[in-house]
Short mmCIF file of C-alpha atoms and ligand atoms in Angstrom, two decimals:
data_model
loop_
_atom_site.label_atom_id
_atom_site.label_comp_id
_atom_site.label_asym_id
_atom_site.label_seq_id
_atom_site.Cartn_x
_atom_site.Cartn_y
_atom_site.Cartn_z
CA MET A 1 18.24 17.68 35.79
CA SER A 2 21.80 18.45 34.63
CA VAL A 3 22.45 19.36 31.01
CA LEU A 4 24.17 16.59 29.03
CA PRO A 5 27.24 17.62 27.09
CA ILE A 6 27.62 16.85 23.39
CA PHE A 7 30.81 15.62 21.67
CA VAL A 8 32.46 18.19 19.41
CA ALA A 9 35.94 17.77 17.93
CA GLY A 10 37.06 15.44 20.72
CA GLN A 11 35.64 17.59 23.53
CA TRP A 12 32.62 17.12 25.77
CA ARG A 13 30.87 20.44 26.11
CA THR A 14 27.46 22.07 26.28
CA GLY A 15 26.01 22.52 22.80
CA LYS A 16 25.66 26.07 21.54
CA GLY A 17 22.18 25.51 20.12
CA GLU A 18 18.68 25.43 21.57
CA GLU A 19 17.56 23.27 24.46
CA MET A 20 16.35 19.73 23.69
CA VAL A 21 14.58 17.24 25.94
CA SER A 22 14.53 13.48 25.50
CA ARG A 23 11.29 11.96 26.82
CA PHE A 24 10.28 8.42 27.73
CA PRO A 25 7.41 7.65 25.32
CA ALA A 26 5.75 5.34 27.87
CA ASP A 27 4.80 8.23 30.19
CA GLY A 28 6.26 11.44 28.78
CA SER A 29 8.74 11.79 31.66
CA GLU A 30 12.04 13.53 31.03
CA VAL A 31 15.02 11.24 30.33
CA ALA A 32 17.67 13.86 29.60
CA ARG A 33 18.08 17.50 28.80
CA LEU A 34 20.77 18.87 26.53
CA ASN A 35 21.57 21.75 24.26
CA ALA A 36 21.61 21.02 20.55
CA ALA A 37 24.73 21.76 18.55
CA GLY A 38 24.97 25.28 17.18
CA GLU A 39 26.54 26.57 13.98
CA GLN A 40 29.88 27.09 15.69
CA ASP A 41 29.85 23.48 16.88
CA VAL A 42 29.23 22.35 13.30
CA ALA A 43 32.13 24.45 12.01
CA GLU A 44 34.53 23.22 14.70
CA ALA A 45 33.50 19.57 14.39
CA ILE A 46 33.95 19.56 10.62
CA ALA A 47 37.27 21.44 10.73
CA ALA A 48 38.58 18.94 13.29
CA ALA A 49 37.24 16.02 11.23
CA ASP A 50 38.97 17.33 8.12
CA ARG A 51 42.29 17.55 9.96
CA ALA A 52 41.84 14.20 11.67
CA TRP A 53 41.25 12.02 8.60
CA ARG A 54 44.21 13.63 6.78
CA ASP A 55 46.56 13.19 9.75
CA PRO A 56 49.23 10.65 8.69
CA ALA A 57 49.24 9.24 12.23
CA TRP A 58 45.74 7.85 11.52
CA ARG A 59 45.76 7.70 7.73
CA ASN A 60 48.91 5.57 7.60
CA ARG A 61 48.00 3.41 10.54
CA VAL A 62 48.03 -0.19 9.39
CA PRO A 63 44.58 -1.75 9.04
CA HIS A 64 44.85 -4.08 12.02
CA GLU A 65 45.54 -1.11 14.30
CA ARG A 66 42.47 0.73 12.99
CA ALA A 67 40.52 -2.50 13.37
CA ALA A 68 41.70 -2.78 16.99
CA VAL A 69 39.75 0.37 17.88
CA LEU A 70 36.57 -1.19 16.48
CA HIS A 71 37.22 -4.45 18.33
CA ARG A 72 37.62 -2.53 21.58
CA VAL A 73 34.37 -0.63 20.93
CA SER A 74 32.59 -3.90 20.25
CA LYS A 75 33.81 -5.35 23.58
CA LEU A 76 32.89 -2.19 25.49
CA ILE A 77 29.39 -2.32 24.02
CA MET A 78 28.87 -5.93 25.04
CA ALA A 79 30.27 -5.26 28.52
CA ARG A 80 27.61 -2.56 28.94
CA GLN A 81 24.85 -4.23 26.91
CA GLU A 82 22.19 -4.08 29.61
CA GLU A 83 22.85 -0.45 30.53
CA LEU A 84 22.82 0.60 26.86
CA ALA A 85 19.64 -1.36 26.11
CA GLN A 86 17.90 0.25 29.10
CA LEU A 87 18.94 3.70 27.95
CA GLN A 88 17.71 3.04 24.43
CA SER A 89 14.36 1.73 25.71
CA ARG A 90 13.98 4.95 27.72
CA ASP A 91 14.96 7.10 24.78
CA ASN A 92 12.63 5.55 22.20
CA GLY A 93 10.24 3.23 24.04
CA LYS A 94 11.17 -0.06 22.34
CA PRO A 95 10.78 -3.19 24.49
CA LEU A 96 13.94 -4.17 26.32
CA ALA A 97 14.17 -7.50 24.50
CA GLU A 98 14.39 -5.60 21.20
CA THR A 99 16.90 -3.01 22.38
CA ARG A 100 19.15 -5.75 23.80
CA GLY A 101 19.19 -7.19 20.28
CA LEU A 102 19.96 -3.82 18.72
CA VAL A 103 22.87 -3.26 21.09
CA ALA A 104 24.28 -6.71 20.30
CA SER A 105 23.90 -6.02 16.60
CA ALA A 106 25.85 -2.75 16.96
CA ALA A 107 28.69 -4.70 18.61
CA ALA A 108 28.59 -7.27 15.80
CA THR A 109 28.69 -4.52 13.17
CA ALA A 110 31.83 -3.04 14.74
CA ARG A 111 33.45 -6.51 14.71
CA TYR A 112 32.46 -7.14 11.11
CA PHE A 113 33.88 -3.87 9.80
CA ALA A 114 37.05 -4.39 11.85
CA ALA A 115 37.47 -7.62 9.88
CA ALA A 116 36.48 -5.97 6.60
CA CYS A 117 39.10 -3.30 7.16
CA GLU A 118 41.78 -5.93 7.64
CA VAL A 119 40.93 -8.04 4.59
CA LEU A 120 40.16 -5.22 2.17
CA GLU A 121 42.63 -5.43 -0.70
CA GLY A 122 43.42 -3.23 -3.65
CA GLU A 123 43.70 -4.74 -7.14
CA LEU A 124 46.40 -5.20 -9.77
CA PRO A 125 44.35 -4.97 -12.96
CA THR A 126 47.39 -5.13 -15.30
CA PRO A 127 46.87 -6.51 -18.82
CA ARG A 128 49.63 -9.07 -19.55
CA SER A 129 50.95 -7.41 -22.67
CA ALA A 130 50.94 -3.88 -21.31
CA ALA A 131 53.99 -1.74 -21.00
CA VAL A 132 52.53 -0.47 -17.80
CA MET A 133 51.56 -1.97 -14.53
CA THR A 134 48.46 -0.60 -12.86
CA LEU A 135 47.35 -0.60 -9.27
CA SER A 136 43.88 0.19 -8.09
CA GLU A 137 43.73 1.28 -4.47
CA TYR A 138 40.84 2.14 -2.18
CA GLU A 139 41.14 5.45 -0.37
CA PRO A 140 38.87 7.20 2.11
CA LEU A 141 36.52 9.94 0.95
CA GLY A 142 37.14 12.40 3.79
CA VAL A 143 34.51 13.82 6.13
CA VAL A 144 31.26 11.83 6.13
CA ALA A 145 27.94 13.28 7.33
CA ALA A 146 25.95 10.47 8.98
CA ILE A 147 22.28 11.26 9.68
CA THR A 148 20.01 8.78 11.43
CA PRO A 149 16.34 8.30 12.40
CA TRP A 150 14.90 7.52 15.84
CA ASN A 151 13.65 3.98 15.40
CA SER A 152 16.82 1.87 15.89
CA PRO A 153 19.46 4.32 17.09
CA ILE A 154 22.54 2.40 18.13
CA ALA A 155 22.25 -0.17 15.34
CA SER A 156 21.67 2.26 12.48
CA GLU A 157 24.35 4.60 13.81
CA MET A 158 26.97 1.86 14.04
CA GLN A 159 26.03 0.74 10.53
CA LYS A 160 27.38 4.07 9.30
CA VAL A 161 30.10 4.96 11.81
CA ALA A 162 31.91 1.60 11.79
CA PRO A 163 32.43 1.21 8.02
CA ALA A 164 33.17 4.91 7.55
CA LEU A 165 35.88 4.91 10.24
CA ALA A 166 37.23 1.51 9.15
CA ALA A 167 37.64 2.97 5.66
CA GLY A 168 39.73 5.83 7.06
CA ASN A 169 37.18 8.65 7.07
CA ALA A 170 36.09 11.02 9.81
CA VAL A 171 32.40 11.08 10.78
CA VAL A 172 30.11 13.85 11.91
CA LEU A 173 27.01 12.10 13.25
CA LYS A 174 23.64 13.81 13.65
CA PRO A 175 21.13 11.63 15.50
CA ALA A 176 17.37 12.15 15.31
CA GLU A 177 15.83 14.89 17.45
CA ALA A 178 13.88 12.39 19.58
CA THR A 179 16.81 10.04 20.30
CA PRO A 180 20.16 11.76 20.85
CA LEU A 181 21.34 9.60 23.75
CA MET A 182 22.70 6.49 22.06
CA ALA A 183 24.83 8.44 19.60
CA LEU A 184 26.39 10.32 22.50
CA LYS A 185 27.05 7.01 24.28
CA LEU A 186 28.65 5.69 21.14
CA ALA A 187 30.99 8.70 21.08
CA GLU A 188 31.93 7.97 24.71
CA LEU A 189 32.74 4.35 23.86
CA PHE A 190 34.80 5.25 20.79
CA GLU A 191 36.74 7.76 22.87
CA GLN A 192 37.35 5.10 25.52
CA ALA A 193 38.48 2.68 22.82
CA GLY A 194 41.21 5.12 21.76
CA LEU A 195 39.79 6.68 18.60
CA PRO A 196 41.90 9.79 17.93
CA ALA A 197 40.15 13.08 18.70
CA GLY A 198 38.24 14.73 15.88
CA LEU A 199 37.48 11.54 13.93
CA LEU A 200 33.98 11.36 15.42
CA SER A 201 31.75 14.21 16.55
CA VAL A 202 28.11 13.84 17.60
CA LEU A 203 25.95 16.88 16.91
CA PRO A 204 22.34 16.52 18.08
CA GLY A 205 19.83 19.05 16.80
CA LYS A 206 17.07 19.76 14.33
CA GLY A 207 17.49 18.25 10.89
CA SER A 208 16.42 21.44 9.16
CA VAL A 209 19.06 23.43 11.06
CA ILE A 210 22.01 21.29 12.15
CA GLY A 211 21.57 18.47 9.62
CA GLU A 212 21.26 21.01 6.84
CA ALA A 213 24.37 22.94 8.01
CA ILE A 214 26.41 19.72 8.11
CA VAL A 215 25.49 18.41 4.66
CA ARG A 216 26.02 21.81 3.03
CA HIS A 217 29.48 22.28 4.56
CA PRO A 218 32.10 22.32 1.76
CA ALA A 219 34.43 19.89 3.59
CA VAL A 220 31.76 17.15 3.77
CA ARG A 221 32.47 14.58 1.07
CA LYS A 222 29.63 12.12 1.52
CA ILE A 223 26.12 12.01 2.96
CA SER A 224 25.06 8.75 4.56
CA PHE A 225 21.40 9.03 5.47
CA THR A 226 18.72 6.80 6.95
CA GLY A 227 15.24 8.26 7.33
CA GLY A 228 12.13 9.22 5.43
CA THR A 229 11.91 9.37 1.63
CA ARG A 230 10.99 13.05 1.65
CA THR A 231 14.12 14.02 3.58
CA GLY A 232 16.17 11.63 1.45
CA ARG A 233 15.02 13.30 -1.74
CA HIS A 234 15.96 16.71 -0.30
CA LEU A 235 19.42 15.47 0.71
CA ALA A 236 19.91 13.84 -2.70
CA ALA A 237 19.28 17.25 -4.29
CA ILE A 238 21.92 18.85 -2.05
CA ALA A 239 24.34 16.04 -2.88
CA ALA A 240 23.66 16.53 -6.60
CA GLU A 241 24.30 20.25 -6.34
CA ARG A 242 27.51 19.66 -4.41
CA LEU A 243 28.52 16.64 -6.54
CA ILE A 244 29.16 14.38 -3.59
CA PRO A 245 27.90 10.81 -3.17
CA ALA A 246 24.83 10.08 -1.05
CA SER A 247 23.75 6.71 0.40
CA LEU A 248 20.06 6.79 1.20
CA GLU A 249 18.19 4.20 3.29
CA LEU A 250 14.57 5.36 3.08
CA GLY A 251 10.98 4.36 3.73
CA GLY A 252 8.99 1.29 2.76
CA LYS A 253 5.57 -0.29 2.39
CA SER A 254 6.61 -3.88 2.13
CA PRO A 255 4.33 -6.68 0.91
CA THR A 256 4.12 -10.03 2.70
CA ILE A 257 2.77 -12.77 0.48
CA VAL A 258 1.20 -16.08 1.50
CA LEU A 259 0.94 -18.68 -1.26
CA ASP A 260 -1.68 -21.41 -1.00
CA ASP A 261 0.92 -24.08 -0.19
CA ALA A 262 2.32 -22.20 2.84
CA ASP A 263 2.56 -23.54 6.37
CA LEU A 264 -0.29 -21.45 7.79
CA GLU A 265 0.91 -21.34 11.40
CA GLN A 266 4.47 -20.44 10.46
CA ALA A 267 3.24 -17.74 8.08
CA ALA A 268 0.79 -16.22 10.59
CA ARG A 269 3.47 -15.97 13.27
CA GLY A 270 6.03 -14.53 10.84
CA ILE A 271 3.54 -11.97 9.54
CA CYS A 272 2.68 -10.77 13.06
CA TYR A 273 6.34 -10.36 13.93
CA GLY A 274 7.01 -8.64 10.59
CA ILE A 275 4.45 -5.90 11.16
CA TYR A 276 3.90 -5.64 14.92
CA SER A 277 7.45 -5.88 16.32
CA SER A 278 8.84 -2.41 17.12
CA ALA A 279 5.13 -1.43 17.11
CA GLY A 280 5.45 -1.25 13.32
CA GLN A 281 8.07 1.50 13.50
CA ALA A 282 10.40 -0.26 11.10
CA CYS A 283 11.28 0.72 7.55
CA ILE A 284 10.97 -2.96 6.60
CA ALA A 285 7.64 -3.58 8.37
CA GLY A 286 5.56 -6.01 6.30
CA ALA A 287 2.53 -3.70 6.07
CA ARG A 288 0.60 -5.12 3.09
CA LEU A 289 -0.55 -8.73 3.39
CA PHE A 290 -1.46 -10.57 0.18
CA VAL A 291 -2.97 -14.03 0.70
CA GLN A 292 -3.91 -16.52 -2.00
CA ARG A 293 -7.69 -16.86 -1.90
CA LYS A 294 -7.80 -20.52 -0.76
CA LEU A 295 -5.91 -19.66 2.47
CA TYR A 296 -7.28 -16.13 2.93
CA GLN A 297 -10.01 -16.73 5.53
CA PRO A 298 -8.12 -19.16 7.80
CA LEU A 299 -4.86 -17.20 7.57
CA VAL A 300 -6.46 -13.84 8.33
CA ALA A 301 -8.43 -15.41 11.21
CA ARG A 302 -5.21 -16.79 12.71
CA VAL A 303 -3.32 -13.49 12.29
CA ALA A 304 -6.26 -11.72 13.99
CA GLN A 305 -6.19 -14.19 16.88
CA LEU A 306 -2.42 -13.80 17.33
CA ALA A 307 -2.64 -9.99 17.07
CA ARG A 308 -5.30 -9.91 19.82
CA GLY A 309 -2.99 -11.94 22.04
CA LEU A 310 0.00 -9.60 21.73
CA ARG A 311 0.85 -7.76 24.93
CA VAL A 312 1.13 -3.97 24.71
CA GLY A 313 2.84 -2.24 27.60
CA ASP A 314 5.74 -0.55 29.30
CA PRO A 315 9.00 -1.43 27.49
CA PHE A 316 10.53 -2.62 30.77
CA THR A 317 7.78 -5.15 31.55
CA PRO A 318 9.09 -8.63 30.73
CA GLY A 319 7.15 -10.45 28.04
CA ILE A 320 5.55 -7.45 26.36
CA HIS A 321 5.48 -7.39 22.56
CA LEU A 322 4.70 -3.76 21.69
CA GLY A 323 5.91 -0.69 23.54
CA PRO A 324 4.59 2.82 22.92
CA LEU A 325 5.06 4.70 19.67
CA ILE A 326 7.78 7.36 19.68
CA SER A 327 5.45 10.28 20.51
CA ALA A 328 1.83 11.31 20.96
CA ALA A 329 2.00 13.17 17.64
CA HIS A 330 3.07 9.99 15.87
CA ARG A 331 0.33 7.97 17.62
CA ASP A 332 -2.19 10.55 16.36
CA SER A 333 -0.85 10.21 12.82
CA VAL A 334 -1.28 6.40 12.99
CA ALA A 335 -4.83 6.85 14.34
CA ALA A 336 -5.58 9.26 11.48
CA TYR A 337 -4.54 6.57 8.97
CA VAL A 338 -6.95 4.11 10.60
CA ALA A 339 -9.74 6.70 10.30
CA LEU A 340 -8.79 7.16 6.65
CA ALA A 341 -8.88 3.39 6.09
CA LYS A 342 -12.46 3.33 7.39
CA GLU A 343 -13.39 6.23 5.09
CA GLU A 344 -11.84 4.32 2.21
CA GLY A 345 -14.10 1.35 2.98
CA GLY A 346 -11.81 -0.72 5.20
CA ARG A 347 -13.06 -2.94 8.04
CA VAL A 348 -11.01 -2.94 11.23
CA LEU A 349 -10.80 -6.56 12.40
CA VAL A 350 -8.45 -5.98 15.32
CA GLY A 351 -7.27 -2.90 17.26
CA GLY A 352 -7.53 0.41 15.48
CA GLU A 353 -7.21 2.50 18.65
CA ALA A 354 -5.17 3.19 21.75
CA PRO A 355 -5.43 0.53 24.48
CA ALA A 356 -8.19 1.09 27.06
CA ASP A 357 -5.96 0.13 30.02
CA PRO A 358 -5.78 3.26 32.25
CA ALA A 359 -2.25 2.27 33.29
CA LEU A 360 -1.14 3.04 29.71
CA SER A 361 -3.00 6.32 29.33
CA LYS A 362 0.09 8.52 29.68
CA GLY A 363 2.02 6.73 26.93
CA SER A 364 1.68 6.96 23.15
CA TYR A 365 0.45 3.38 22.76
CA PHE A 366 -1.52 1.95 19.84
CA LEU A 367 -3.01 -1.52 19.55
CA PRO A 368 -1.90 -4.00 16.88
CA THR A 369 -4.33 -3.33 14.07
CA LEU A 370 -5.61 -5.52 11.24
CA ILE A 371 -7.74 -4.12 8.42
CA GLU A 372 -9.36 -5.76 5.40
CA GLY A 373 -11.70 -4.78 2.59
CA LEU A 374 -9.32 -2.33 0.92
CA ASP A 375 -7.73 -2.22 -2.49
CA ASN A 376 -3.96 -1.91 -2.93
CA ARG A 377 -4.54 1.54 -4.46
CA ALA A 378 -6.03 2.83 -1.15
CA ARG A 379 -3.92 5.51 0.48
CA VAL A 380 -3.30 3.34 3.55
CA CYS A 381 -1.78 0.73 1.23
CA GLN A 382 0.37 3.24 -0.63
CA GLU A 383 1.65 5.50 2.15
CA GLU A 384 4.06 4.56 4.91
CA ILE A 385 2.18 4.60 8.24
CA PHE A 386 5.16 3.51 10.40
CA GLY A 387 2.88 1.97 13.01
CA PRO A 388 1.31 -1.42 13.89
CA VAL A 389 -1.21 -1.40 11.03
CA LEU A 390 -1.58 -4.34 8.66
CA VAL A 391 -3.91 -4.41 5.64
CA ALA A 392 -4.92 -7.87 4.33
CA MET A 393 -5.92 -8.44 0.69
CA PRO A 394 -6.74 -11.66 -1.19
CA PHE A 395 -5.33 -12.55 -4.62
CA ASP A 396 -6.08 -15.23 -7.18
CA ASP A 397 -3.13 -15.68 -9.49
CA GLU A 398 0.56 -14.86 -9.49
CA ALA A 399 0.49 -12.30 -12.28
CA GLU A 400 -2.16 -10.27 -10.46
CA LEU A 401 -0.18 -10.61 -7.23
CA ILE A 402 3.10 -9.40 -8.74
CA ALA A 403 1.40 -6.38 -10.28
CA MET A 404 -0.17 -5.42 -6.93
CA ALA A 405 2.92 -6.11 -4.82
CA ASN A 406 5.05 -3.97 -7.16
CA ASP A 407 2.44 -1.24 -7.40
CA SER A 408 4.16 0.99 -4.86
CA VAL A 409 6.67 3.82 -5.03
CA TYR A 410 8.65 1.88 -2.41
CA GLY A 411 10.79 -1.22 -2.87
CA LEU A 412 12.55 -1.93 0.41
CA ALA A 413 11.57 -5.48 1.37
CA ALA A 414 9.10 -8.31 0.81
CA GLY A 415 8.18 -11.58 2.46
CA ILE A 416 7.02 -14.85 0.86
CA TRP A 417 5.52 -17.80 2.72
CA SER A 418 5.46 -21.03 0.71
CA ARG A 419 6.60 -24.66 0.93
CA ASP A 420 7.46 -24.63 -2.78
CA PHE A 421 10.95 -23.14 -3.05
CA PRO A 422 11.21 -22.95 -6.85
CA ARG A 423 7.87 -21.12 -6.90
CA ALA A 424 8.91 -18.80 -4.08
CA LEU A 425 12.24 -18.10 -5.75
CA ARG A 426 10.55 -17.29 -9.05
CA LEU A 427 8.33 -14.86 -7.22
CA ALA A 428 11.25 -13.35 -5.27
CA ARG A 429 12.92 -12.54 -8.59
CA ALA A 430 9.80 -10.79 -9.86
CA LEU A 431 9.43 -8.53 -6.82
CA GLU A 432 10.85 -5.02 -6.88
CA ALA A 433 12.49 -5.04 -3.47
CA GLY A 434 16.03 -4.78 -2.12
CA THR A 435 15.49 -7.66 0.34
CA VAL A 436 13.14 -10.64 -0.04
CA TRP A 437 12.63 -13.04 2.85
CA ILE A 438 11.27 -16.53 2.13
CA ASN A 439 9.73 -18.32 5.14
CA THR A 440 11.27 -15.81 7.49
CA TYR A 441 10.97 -12.06 8.01
CA LYS A 442 13.16 -9.34 9.54
CA THR A 443 16.10 -11.71 9.76
CA PHE A 444 19.45 -9.99 9.27
CA SER A 445 23.05 -10.80 8.54
CA ILE A 446 25.71 -8.11 8.62
CA SER A 447 27.50 -9.70 5.64
CA THR A 448 24.41 -9.45 3.41
CA PRO A 449 23.85 -6.13 1.57
CA PHE A 450 20.82 -4.10 2.57
CA GLY A 451 19.11 -1.24 0.74
CA GLY A 452 16.12 -0.18 -1.27
CA PHE A 453 14.80 -0.30 -4.82
CA LYS A 454 12.84 2.66 -6.21
CA GLU A 455 12.02 5.37 -3.64
CA SER A 456 13.26 3.21 -0.78
CA GLY A 457 16.81 4.31 -1.36
CA LEU A 458 20.10 4.42 -3.15
CA GLY A 459 23.18 2.36 -2.33
CA ARG A 460 23.71 -0.56 0.01
CA GLU A 461 24.88 -0.89 3.58
CA LYS A 462 26.48 -4.00 5.17
CA GLY A 463 28.68 -6.59 3.50
CA MET A 464 32.02 -5.80 1.86
CA GLN A 465 30.42 -3.11 -0.27
CA GLY A 466 29.39 -1.54 3.03
CA ILE A 467 32.99 -0.45 3.55
CA LYS A 468 33.65 0.32 -0.12
CA ALA A 469 30.70 2.72 -0.05
CA TYR A 470 32.93 4.95 2.08
CA MET A 471 35.94 4.74 -0.24
CA GLN A 472 37.00 5.85 -3.68
CA GLN A 473 39.26 4.00 -6.08
CA LYS A 474 42.51 5.44 -7.28
CA SER A 475 44.30 3.96 -10.29
CA ILE A 476 48.08 4.27 -10.38
CA TYR A 477 50.04 3.50 -13.59
CA LEU A 478 53.72 2.46 -13.49
CA GLY A 479 55.44 2.85 -16.88
CA LEU A 480 57.71 -0.15 -17.62
CA SER A 481 58.81 0.41 -21.23
CA GLY A 482 61.26 3.23 -20.68
CA GLN A 483 59.32 5.34 -23.21
CA SER A 484 57.61 8.31 -21.67
CA ASN A 485 54.99 8.57 -24.46
CA LEU A 486 54.23 7.85 -28.11
CA TRP A 487 56.42 10.72 -29.29
CA SER A 488 59.51 9.25 -27.60
CA ASP A 489 62.07 7.40 -29.70
P1 NAD B 501 13.22 11.81 8.99
O1 NAD B 501 13.54 11.75 7.54
O2 NAD B 501 12.22 12.79 9.45
O3 NAD B 501 14.53 12.14 9.84
C1 NAD B 501 15.70 11.35 9.73
C2 NAD B 501 16.91 12.19 10.11
O4 NAD B 501 17.07 13.22 9.15
C3 NAD B 501 16.77 12.89 11.47
O5 NAD B 501 18.02 12.87 12.12
C4 NAD B 501 16.40 14.31 11.06
O6 NAD B 501 16.75 15.27 12.02
C5 NAD B 501 17.23 14.47 9.80
N1 NAD B 501 16.81 15.55 8.90
C6 NAD B 501 15.54 15.99 8.66
N2 NAD B 501 15.57 17.02 7.79
C7 NAD B 501 16.87 17.23 7.45
C8 NAD B 501 17.53 18.16 6.59
N3 NAD B 501 16.87 19.09 5.92
N4 NAD B 501 18.86 18.07 6.49
C9 NAD B 501 19.56 17.14 7.16
N5 NAD B 501 18.98 16.25 8.01
C10 NAD B 501 17.66 16.29 8.15
O7 NAD B 501 12.84 10.34 9.42
P2 NAD B 501 12.35 9.82 10.85
O8 NAD B 501 10.94 10.23 11.05
O9 NAD B 501 13.37 10.17 11.90
O10 NAD B 501 12.45 8.24 10.65
C11 NAD B 501 11.44 7.49 10.09
C12 NAD B 501 11.73 7.21 8.63
O11 NAD B 501 12.99 6.56 8.50
C13 NAD B 501 10.73 6.26 8.01
O12 NAD B 501 10.36 6.73 6.74
C14 NAD B 501 11.50 4.96 7.88
O13 NAD B 501 11.03 4.10 6.89
C15 NAD B 501 12.87 5.45 7.62
N6 NAD B 501 13.88 4.42 7.94
C16 NAD B 501 14.54 3.78 6.91
C17 NAD B 501 15.45 2.77 7.20
C18 NAD B 501 16.18 2.04 6.09
O14 NAD B 501 17.18 1.42 6.38
N7 NAD B 501 15.71 2.06 4.86
C19 NAD B 501 15.69 2.41 8.53
C20 NAD B 501 15.01 3.07 9.53
C21 NAD B 501 14.10 4.08 9.23
#
């Protein structure tokens, strides 16, 4: 198999780092082989990025011309949606129906930030009586380090690259070790769309080597990271030392709550989708299920029935619900959490193991799993498993529920199922979570801010602040009085 080139400072070339192999998680077969970026690639990419964002030819380009590049990328993505979705399913094992959605969402993100770039305005915050007029303008930050995880590559990458470029920055993107292919495709599409050379480089490689070298480089002016809380904390420390901003989209252990007035069928279906889609490999997966006692038995029985009916299989088989997990090592870590749940006193109602089907034996599959009999303080309720494992717990009153739901270091998302909107809204306000879904789950809008409370992150992506997160404000004063200062006559 030929070695894929990487994209450094506007050039396609073999990386100068160690060999990497992308594997199809459904059977372990090789998808692509490439060499990671090396230190010299990092130095060249960042030097080129630093020149590119300062270049007046790009910096002074009017917003609609910058936006045009993003519009072209968006069209190119949609023209190749099927090919990109297939590649992403091979790279990370997600079902094709999901990766088609992720590709479409990347195209939509490019369109949205093209629009945001065009409508972004500075301010004239001048007090009426002042002898000065002031302008407040938004300027780019410079070189942005974008670092992404493996679970939703093209979507999470575009969520960083599009606003950062729209804001006038250059981006050095480091995709996850397991999934380098979509980021490289994205570079190809941006190049085709006419993005000037140097504004985007894609440097695959190990986080502890290449990621670390990028974020510590003195020319990098912002870290935009999506990944685990542990890595996020480490990068926040580097950002603090270097005094540069960091946006951190981190882990979660989100509660899904069913109140006793909920539509049981709607809730059960929403809960299953919330935890089992992407085989639970979602930061926002609704992993802790709290059900008001009156509905507990029937609701849990229905969730169990639906979970048993979900189809686990090859991501390219039409109609499957769960593909394999990203790797055998990750599948083993999920299995270890189920063993721990049993030790902690949990009862496995559904799943809890790899599927028995011999046709799936080469892939890192795990069955949708439902556990009960645990307390919210159990380790499986406190730690992020990142797999298709749901723990159900009953509750009696709202005060007890709020205390349990908020008893987590995480605060990324929450779900509420209820027919009583004032009650649901009151509860939504009491939950410590960056996103709360009422009678829906995992629904997204690019214009709505997304991010975590507590150890789930810092900063917000999406929406108009999604572009401002890649800018800094400059205030300019124009003296109008003719007096240079208080000492003047
Ligand atoms: P991870 O933290 O292990 O890796 C994420 C990225 O960081 C990878 O590209 C990795 O190479 C890089 N990295 C690791 N160490 C680094 C270092 N020292 N310096 C620079 N870069 C480094 O996470 P993962 O296992 O790839 O992804 C799963 C995690 O991501 C889960 O915790 C999940 O909740 C989280 N996630 C969060 C969101 C969100 O929006 N909040 C979205 C998706 C995933």
